[in-house]
Amino acid sequence: MPLAKPLVVFCDFDGTITVHDMVISICKQFCPPSWREIVDDILARKKSVKDGVSEMFAMIPSNRKNDIVQFAQETMRPREGFQEFLHFCKANGLRFVVCSGGIDFFVEPLMKPYSEFVDMIYSIPSDFTGPMIALRHNRACESEGTCKVKVMEEYPGSIRILIGDSITDLHGAHSASRVFARGRLKKYLDDEHVLYQPFETFYDVQGVLEKFKGTDHEETTNSRP
């Protein structure tokens, strides 16, 4: 009998692992008021996430880096059930990958307390050598600063579980075996007729995945809602 395929969880960061979108929180705190117009254009799909986020961080002086990291550490709240879900993944052989459209200089410090449970963190590299914060896109596509499809392709032969909340997860949702969605992502997926499992806490996600412990992992795809 062939071995079950490995399960890999590709989890968004802002608004998924965190209760609040940290990119939005940071821009609200450190950008001039015009950042809001950029966000509106991103959410209305008039501007790509890649271009919009780059434009917003380009409004912030590079010398605010430490202030931003401190602000993020003081205000970040993990979504309910996150720690328990990480333990569940580790105990049951699910690889947990953070796949974020956020920026490395704040995503990585915020994830450091959970490092023993995380297989890899993918985020957007930052550059502070100029007067304003610049972003360097090493895994980008035309629309996203971190292309979640490209990240998934680095795990060939796996069953891909995507957990997300917004437009940055839409591209990846089309390539995932199973999608857990909350927030705006549900509306985007409804519009594009992509199946998903709604969730609000990581207890909800864990409750679904617990059904497949001890079974052939292929069932995760066959039983999509």
PDB file of C-alpha atoms in Angstrom:
ATOM      1  CA  MET A   1       0.000   0.000   0.000  1.00  0.00           C
ATOM      2  CA  PRO A   2       1.491   3.410  -0.942  1.00  0.00           C
ATOM      3  CA  LEU A   3       2.339   5.809   1.847  1.00  0.00           C
ATOM      4  CA  ALA A   4      -0.063   8.673   2.497  1.00  0.00           C
ATOM      5  CA  LYS A   5       1.011  11.964   1.006  1.00  0.00           C
ATOM      6  CA  PRO A   6       2.483  14.457   3.494  1.00  0.00           C
ATOM      7  CA  LEU A   7       0.256  17.307   4.640  1.00  0.00           C
ATOM      8  CA  VAL A   8       1.686  20.816   4.569  1.00  0.00           C
ATOM      9  CA  VAL A   9      -0.167  23.737   6.146  1.00  0.00           C
ATOM     10  CA  PHE A  10       0.485  27.034   4.354  1.00  0.00           C
ATOM     11  CA  CYS A  11      -0.725  29.699   6.750  1.00  0.00           C
ATOM     12  CA  ASP A  12      -1.098  33.402   6.119  1.00  0.00           C
ATOM     13  CA  PHE A  13       0.205  35.743   8.819  1.00  0.00           C
ATOM     14  CA  ASP A  14      -1.577  39.112   8.837  1.00  0.00           C
ATOM     15  CA  GLY A  15      -5.191  38.741   9.920  1.00  0.00           C
ATOM     16  CA  THR A  16      -4.883  34.949  10.086  1.00  0.00           C
ATOM     17  CA  ILE A  17      -2.218  34.076  12.647  1.00  0.00           C
ATOM     18  CA  THR A  18      -2.738  37.562  14.044  1.00  0.00           C
ATOM     19  CA  VAL A  19      -6.110  38.934  15.099  1.00  0.00           C
ATOM     20  CA  HIS A  20      -5.365  42.242  13.391  1.00  0.00           C
ATOM     21  CA  ASP A  21      -3.626  42.736  10.067  1.00  0.00           C
ATOM     22  CA  MET A  22      -0.200  43.971  11.137  1.00  0.00           C
ATOM     23  CA  VAL A  23       0.522  45.629   7.772  1.00  0.00           C
ATOM     24  CA  ILE A  24      -2.618  47.719   8.222  1.00  0.00           C
ATOM     25  CA  SER A  25      -1.836  48.450  11.866  1.00  0.00           C
ATOM     26  CA  ILE A  26       1.708  49.536  11.032  1.00  0.00           C
ATOM     27  CA  CYS A  27       0.638  51.739   8.137  1.00  0.00           C
ATOM     28  CA  LYS A  28      -2.073  53.315  10.263  1.00  0.00           C
ATOM     29  CA  GLN A  29       0.582  54.192  12.852  1.00  0.00           C
ATOM     30  CA  PHE A  30       3.518  55.202  10.647  1.00  0.00           C
ATOM     31  CA  CYS A  31       2.250  56.240   7.185  1.00  0.00           C
ATOM     32  CA  PRO A  32       0.773  59.582   6.101  1.00  0.00           C
ATOM     33  CA  PRO A  33      -3.024  59.550   5.554  1.00  0.00           C
ATOM     34  CA  SER A  34      -2.787  58.819   1.830  1.00  0.00           C
ATOM     35  CA  TRP A  35      -2.000  55.145   2.597  1.00  0.00           C
ATOM     36  CA  ARG A  36      -5.733  54.523   3.008  1.00  0.00           C
ATOM     37  CA  GLU A  37      -6.418  55.222  -0.664  1.00  0.00           C
ATOM     38  CA  ILE A  38      -3.846  52.580  -1.594  1.00  0.00           C
ATOM     39  CA  VAL A  39      -5.501  49.999   0.659  1.00  0.00           C
ATOM     40  CA  ASP A  40      -8.894  50.752  -0.854  1.00  0.00           C
ATOM     41  CA  ASP A  41      -7.459  50.221  -4.334  1.00  0.00           C
ATOM     42  CA  ILE A  42      -5.893  46.901  -3.274  1.00  0.00           C
ATOM     43  CA  LEU A  43      -9.108  45.572  -1.767  1.00  0.00           C
ATOM     44  CA  ALA A  44     -11.099  46.700  -4.816  1.00  0.00           C
ATOM     45  CA  ARG A  45      -8.520  44.878  -6.975  1.00  0.00           C
ATOM     46  CA  LYS A  46      -7.654  48.111  -8.796  1.00  0.00           C
ATOM     47  CA  LYS A  47      -4.031  47.841  -7.667  1.00  0.00           C
ATOM     48  CA  SER A  48      -1.947  44.731  -7.078  1.00  0.00           C
ATOM     49  CA  VAL A  49      -1.034  43.766  -3.531  1.00  0.00           C
ATOM     50  CA  LYS A  50       2.630  43.754  -4.536  1.00  0.00           C
ATOM     51  CA  ASP A  51       2.584  47.337  -5.818  1.00  0.00           C
ATOM     52  CA  GLY A  52       0.311  48.682  -3.109  1.00  0.00           C
ATOM     53  CA  VAL A  53       2.253  47.334  -0.147  1.00  0.00           C
ATOM     54  CA  SER A  54       5.510  48.549  -1.695  1.00  0.00           C
ATOM     55  CA  GLU A  55       4.033  52.025  -2.095  1.00  0.00           C
ATOM     56  CA  MET A  56       2.818  52.133   1.500  1.00  0.00           C
ATOM     57  CA  PHE A  57       6.116  51.101   3.056  1.00  0.00           C
ATOM     58  CA  ALA A  58       7.939  53.532   0.777  1.00  0.00           C
ATOM     59  CA  MET A  59       6.126  56.246   2.765  1.00  0.00           C
ATOM     60  CA  ILE A  60       7.954  55.227   5.966  1.00  0.00           C
ATOM     61  CA  PRO A  61      11.502  56.434   6.743  1.00  0.00           C
ATOM     62  CA  SER A  62      14.057  53.651   7.172  1.00  0.00           C
ATOM     63  CA  ASN A  63      15.075  55.012  10.566  1.00  0.00           C
ATOM     64  CA  ARG A  64      11.683  53.997  11.976  1.00  0.00           C
ATOM     65  CA  LYS A  65      12.538  50.281  11.721  1.00  0.00           C
ATOM     66  CA  ASN A  66      13.101  49.713  15.438  1.00  0.00           C
ATOM     67  CA  ASP A  67      10.003  51.743  16.323  1.00  0.00           C
ATOM     68  CA  ILE A  68       7.923  49.577  13.987  1.00  0.00           C
ATOM     69  CA  VAL A  69       9.264  46.315  15.416  1.00  0.00           C
ATOM     70  CA  GLN A  70       8.577  47.507  18.966  1.00  0.00           C
ATOM     71  CA  PHE A  71       5.074  48.622  17.998  1.00  0.00           C
ATOM     72  CA  ALA A  72       4.375  45.259  16.337  1.00  0.00           C
ATOM     73  CA  GLN A  73       5.585  43.296  19.353  1.00  0.00           C
ATOM     74  CA  GLU A  74       3.469  45.385  21.710  1.00  0.00           C
ATOM     75  CA  THR A  75       0.260  45.186  19.664  1.00  0.00           C
ATOM     76  CA  MET A  76       0.325  41.734  18.001  1.00  0.00           C
ATOM     77  CA  ARG A  77      -2.307  39.310  19.288  1.00  0.00           C
ATOM     78  CA  PRO A  78      -2.349  35.691  18.049  1.00  0.00           C
ATOM     79  CA  ARG A  79      -5.663  34.279  16.928  1.00  0.00           C
ATOM     80  CA  GLU A  80      -7.412  32.040  19.433  1.00  0.00           C
ATOM     81  CA  GLY A  81      -6.185  28.452  19.344  1.00  0.00           C
ATOM     82  CA  PHE A  82      -2.980  29.222  17.437  1.00  0.00           C
ATOM     83  CA  GLN A  83      -0.543  27.750  19.979  1.00  0.00           C
ATOM     84  CA  GLU A  84      -2.676  24.644  20.372  1.00  0.00           C
ATOM     85  CA  PHE A  85      -2.896  24.212  16.612  1.00  0.00           C
ATOM     86  CA  LEU A  86       0.887  24.358  16.306  1.00  0.00           C
ATOM     87  CA  HIS A  87       1.164  21.589  18.905  1.00  0.00           C
ATOM     88  CA  PHE A  88      -1.434  19.592  16.980  1.00  0.00           C
ATOM     89  CA  CYS A  89       0.498  19.952  13.731  1.00  0.00           C
ATOM     90  CA  LYS A  90       3.779  18.913  15.313  1.00  0.00           C
ATOM     91  CA  ALA A  91       2.223  15.942  17.099  1.00  0.00           C
ATOM     92  CA  ASN A  92       0.577  14.670  13.921  1.00  0.00           C
ATOM     93  CA  GLY A  93       3.322  15.221  11.377  1.00  0.00           C
ATOM     94  CA  LEU A  94       1.839  18.256   9.577  1.00  0.00           C
ATOM     95  CA  ARG A  95       4.482  20.679   8.382  1.00  0.00           C
ATOM     96  CA  PHE A  96       3.533  24.247   9.266  1.00  0.00           C
ATOM     97  CA  VAL A  97       4.702  26.944   6.844  1.00  0.00           C
ATOM     98  CA  VAL A  98       4.131  30.661   7.367  1.00  0.00           C
ATOM     99  CA  CYS A  99       3.401  32.139   3.953  1.00  0.00           C
ATOM    100  CA  SER A 100       3.052  35.873   4.371  1.00  0.00           C
ATOM    101  CA  GLY A 101       2.613  38.966   2.266  1.00  0.00           C
ATOM    102  CA  GLY A 102       3.985  40.827   5.284  1.00  0.00           C
ATOM    103  CA  ILE A 103       7.537  42.077   5.642  1.00  0.00           C
ATOM    104  CA  ASP A 104      10.405  40.042   7.077  1.00  0.00           C
ATOM    105  CA  PHE A 105      11.647  42.620   9.584  1.00  0.00           C
ATOM    106  CA  PHE A 106       8.491  42.381  11.684  1.00  0.00           C
ATOM    107  CA  VAL A 107       7.073  38.956  10.722  1.00  0.00           C
ATOM    108  CA  GLU A 108      10.186  37.055  11.818  1.00  0.00           C
ATOM    109  CA  PRO A 109      10.474  38.642  15.307  1.00  0.00           C
ATOM    110  CA  LEU A 110       6.775  38.090  15.911  1.00  0.00           C
ATOM    111  CA  MET A 111       7.069  34.413  14.939  1.00  0.00           C
ATOM    112  CA  LYS A 112      10.253  33.780  16.946  1.00  0.00           C
ATOM    113  CA  PRO A 113       8.407  32.468  20.043  1.00  0.00           C
ATOM    114  CA  TYR A 114       6.878  29.740  17.850  1.00  0.00           C
ATOM    115  CA  SER A 115      10.032  28.820  15.919  1.00  0.00           C
ATOM    116  CA  GLU A 116      10.214  25.209  17.120  1.00  0.00           C
ATOM    117  CA  PHE A 117       6.844  24.509  15.499  1.00  0.00           C
ATOM    118  CA  VAL A 118       7.428  26.301  12.177  1.00  0.00           C
ATOM    119  CA  ASP A 119       8.979  24.561   9.181  1.00  0.00           C
ATOM    120  CA  MET A 120       9.697  27.780   7.254  1.00  0.00           C
ATOM    121  CA  ILE A 121       8.735  31.449   7.102  1.00  0.00           C
ATOM    122  CA  TYR A 122       8.223  33.086   3.705  1.00  0.00           C
ATOM    123  CA  SER A 123       7.782  36.860   3.728  1.00  0.00           C
ATOM    124  CA  ILE A 124       8.886  39.909   1.744  1.00  0.00           C
ATOM    125  CA  PRO A 125      12.539  40.958   2.214  1.00  0.00           C
ATOM    126  CA  SER A 126      13.091  44.556   3.282  1.00  0.00           C
ATOM    127  CA  ASP A 127      15.857  47.022   2.486  1.00  0.00           C
ATOM    128  CA  PHE A 128      16.766  49.870   4.844  1.00  0.00           C
ATOM    129  CA  THR A 129      19.813  51.201   2.989  1.00  0.00           C
ATOM    130  CA  GLY A 130      17.891  54.120   1.485  1.00  0.00           C
ATOM    131  CA  PRO A 131      16.024  56.942   3.209  1.00  0.00           C
ATOM    132  CA  MET A 132      12.656  55.117   2.937  1.00  0.00           C
ATOM    133  CA  ILE A 133      11.798  51.456   3.423  1.00  0.00           C
ATOM    134  CA  ALA A 134      12.104  49.451   0.200  1.00  0.00           C
ATOM    135  CA  LEU A 135      10.829  45.939  -0.482  1.00  0.00           C
ATOM    136  CA  ARG A 136      12.708  43.265  -2.452  1.00  0.00           C
ATOM    137  CA  HIS A 137      10.537  40.612  -4.058  1.00  0.00           C
ATOM    138  CA  ASN A 138      12.301  37.267  -4.424  1.00  0.00           C
ATOM    139  CA  ARG A 139       9.154  35.130  -4.605  1.00  0.00           C
ATOM    140  CA  ALA A 140       6.739  37.556  -6.201  1.00  0.00           C
ATOM    141  CA  CYS A 141       4.266  37.137  -9.013  1.00  0.00           C
ATOM    142  CA  GLU A 142       2.550  39.870 -11.005  1.00  0.00           C
ATOM    143  CA  SER A 143      -0.014  40.499  -8.273  1.00  0.00           C
ATOM    144  CA  GLU A 144       1.533  39.413  -4.956  1.00  0.00           C
ATOM    145  CA  GLY A 145       4.714  40.247  -3.076  1.00  0.00           C
ATOM    146  CA  THR A 146       4.892  36.684  -1.812  1.00  0.00           C
ATOM    147  CA  CYS A 147       3.420  34.308  -4.388  1.00  0.00           C
ATOM    148  CA  LYS A 148       1.840  31.512  -2.396  1.00  0.00           C
ATOM    149  CA  VAL A 149       1.639  29.306  -5.474  1.00  0.00           C
ATOM    150  CA  LYS A 150       5.415  29.554  -5.890  1.00  0.00           C
ATOM    151  CA  VAL A 151       5.876  28.667  -2.239  1.00  0.00           C
ATOM    152  CA  MET A 152       3.585  25.654  -2.555  1.00  0.00           C
ATOM    153  CA  GLU A 153       5.587  24.447  -5.534  1.00  0.00           C
ATOM    154  CA  GLU A 154       8.589  24.123  -3.228  1.00  0.00           C
ATOM    155  CA  TYR A 155       6.741  21.256  -1.492  1.00  0.00           C
ATOM    156  CA  PRO A 156       6.088  18.821  -4.376  1.00  0.00           C
ATOM    157  CA  GLY A 157       4.011  15.722  -3.762  1.00  0.00           C
ATOM    158  CA  SER A 158       2.264  17.162  -0.711  1.00  0.00           C
ATOM    159  CA  ILE A 159      -1.366  17.805   0.112  1.00  0.00           C
ATOM    160  CA  ARG A 160      -1.596  21.588   0.413  1.00  0.00           C
ATOM    161  CA  ILE A 161      -3.758  23.098   3.133  1.00  0.00           C
ATOM    162  CA  LEU A 162      -4.149  26.876   2.865  1.00  0.00           C
ATOM    163  CA  ILE A 163      -5.366  29.032   5.749  1.00  0.00           C
ATOM    164  CA  GLY A 164      -6.033  32.686   4.983  1.00  0.00           C
ATOM    165  CA  ASP A 165      -8.220  35.734   5.296  1.00  0.00           C
ATOM    166  CA  SER A 166      -7.835  38.196   2.431  1.00  0.00           C
ATOM    167  CA  ILE A 167      -6.883  38.967  -1.139  1.00  0.00           C
ATOM    168  CA  THR A 168      -3.241  37.926  -0.612  1.00  0.00           C
ATOM    169  CA  ASP A 169      -4.498  34.341  -0.262  1.00  0.00           C
ATOM    170  CA  LEU A 170      -6.699  34.252  -3.349  1.00  0.00           C
ATOM    171  CA  HIS A 171      -4.049  33.127  -5.827  1.00  0.00           C
ATOM    172  CA  GLY A 172      -2.860  30.342  -3.536  1.00  0.00           C
ATOM    173  CA  ALA A 173      -6.402  29.155  -2.877  1.00  0.00           C
ATOM    174  CA  HIS A 174      -6.709  28.080  -6.496  1.00  0.00           C
ATOM    175  CA  SER A 175      -3.736  25.723  -6.051  1.00  0.00           C
ATOM    176  CA  ALA A 176      -4.528  24.332  -2.598  1.00  0.00           C
ATOM    177  CA  SER A 177      -6.016  20.921  -1.877  1.00  0.00           C
ATOM    178  CA  ARG A 178      -8.171  22.380   0.875  1.00  0.00           C
ATOM    179  CA  VAL A 179      -8.810  25.985   1.877  1.00  0.00           C
ATOM    180  CA  PHE A 180      -9.770  27.426   5.248  1.00  0.00           C
ATOM    181  CA  ALA A 181     -11.027  30.986   4.836  1.00  0.00           C
ATOM    182  CA  ARG A 182     -12.230  33.863   6.950  1.00  0.00           C
ATOM    183  CA  GLY A 183     -12.743  37.582   6.445  1.00  0.00           C
ATOM    184  CA  ARG A 184     -12.701  39.065   2.947  1.00  0.00           C
ATOM    185  CA  LEU A 185     -11.227  35.899   1.460  1.00  0.00           C
ATOM    186  CA  LYS A 186     -14.614  34.178   1.718  1.00  0.00           C
ATOM    187  CA  LYS A 187     -16.217  36.778  -0.548  1.00  0.00           C
ATOM    188  CA  TYR A 188     -13.386  36.563  -3.091  1.00  0.00           C
ATOM    189  CA  LEU A 189     -13.646  32.760  -3.141  1.00  0.00           C
ATOM    190  CA  ASP A 190     -17.436  32.863  -3.464  1.00  0.00           C
ATOM    191  CA  ASP A 191     -17.084  35.200  -6.436  1.00  0.00           C
ATOM    192  CA  GLU A 192     -14.621  32.826  -8.120  1.00  0.00           C
ATOM    193  CA  HIS A 193     -16.493  29.639  -7.128  1.00  0.00           C
ATOM    194  CA  VAL A 194     -13.625  28.191  -5.088  1.00  0.00           C
ATOM    195  CA  LEU A 195     -14.644  25.763  -2.339  1.00  0.00           C
ATOM    196  CA  TYR A 196     -13.512  26.489   1.214  1.00  0.00           C
ATOM    197  CA  GLN A 197     -14.128  25.692   4.866  1.00  0.00           C
ATOM    198  CA  PRO A 198     -14.993  28.810   6.903  1.00  0.00           C
ATOM    199  CA  PHE A 199     -13.206  29.365  10.205  1.00  0.00           C
ATOM    200  CA  GLU A 200     -12.793  32.005  12.878  1.00  0.00           C
ATOM    201  CA  THR A 201     -10.323  30.387  15.292  1.00  0.00           C
ATOM    202  CA  PHE A 202      -7.607  27.783  14.912  1.00  0.00           C
ATOM    203  CA  TYR A 203      -9.762  25.489  17.030  1.00  0.00           C
ATOM    204  CA  ASP A 204     -12.137  25.401  14.042  1.00  0.00           C
ATOM    205  CA  VAL A 205      -9.319  24.362  11.695  1.00  0.00           C
ATOM    206  CA  GLN A 206      -7.990  21.783  14.111  1.00  0.00           C
ATOM    207  CA  GLY A 207     -11.461  20.317  14.597  1.00  0.00           C
ATOM    208  CA  VAL A 208     -11.731  19.591  10.871  1.00  0.00           C
ATOM    209  CA  LEU A 209      -8.216  18.211  10.499  1.00  0.00           C
ATOM    210  CA  GLU A 210      -8.557  15.970  13.563  1.00  0.00           C
ATOM    211  CA  LYS A 211     -11.034  13.881  11.588  1.00  0.00           C
ATOM    212  CA  PHE A 212      -8.202  12.681   9.364  1.00  0.00           C
ATOM    213  CA  LYS A 213      -5.803  11.453  12.027  1.00  0.00           C
ATOM    214  CA  GLY A 214      -4.969   7.861  11.326  1.00  0.00           C
ATOM    215  CA  THR A 215      -6.592   7.865   7.886  1.00  0.00           C
ATOM    216  CA  ASP A 216      -5.217   8.132   4.383  1.00  0.00           C
ATOM    217  CA  HIS A 217      -4.393  11.792   3.906  1.00  0.00           C
ATOM    218  CA  GLU A 218      -6.070  11.756   0.523  1.00  0.00           C
ATOM    219  CA  GLU A 219      -9.363  12.067   2.422  1.00  0.00           C
ATOM    220  CA  THR A 220      -8.570  15.715   3.099  1.00  0.00           C
ATOM    221  CA  THR A 221      -9.151  16.458  -0.554  1.00  0.00           C
ATOM    222  CA  ASN A 222     -12.026  14.067  -1.170  1.00  0.00           C
ATOM    223  CA  SER A 223     -14.093  15.571   1.634  1.00  0.00           C
ATOM    224  CA  ARG A 224     -13.812  19.243   0.732  1.00  0.00           C
ATOM    225  CA  PRO A 225     -17.113  21.029   1.493  1.00  0.00           C
TER     226      PRO A 225
END
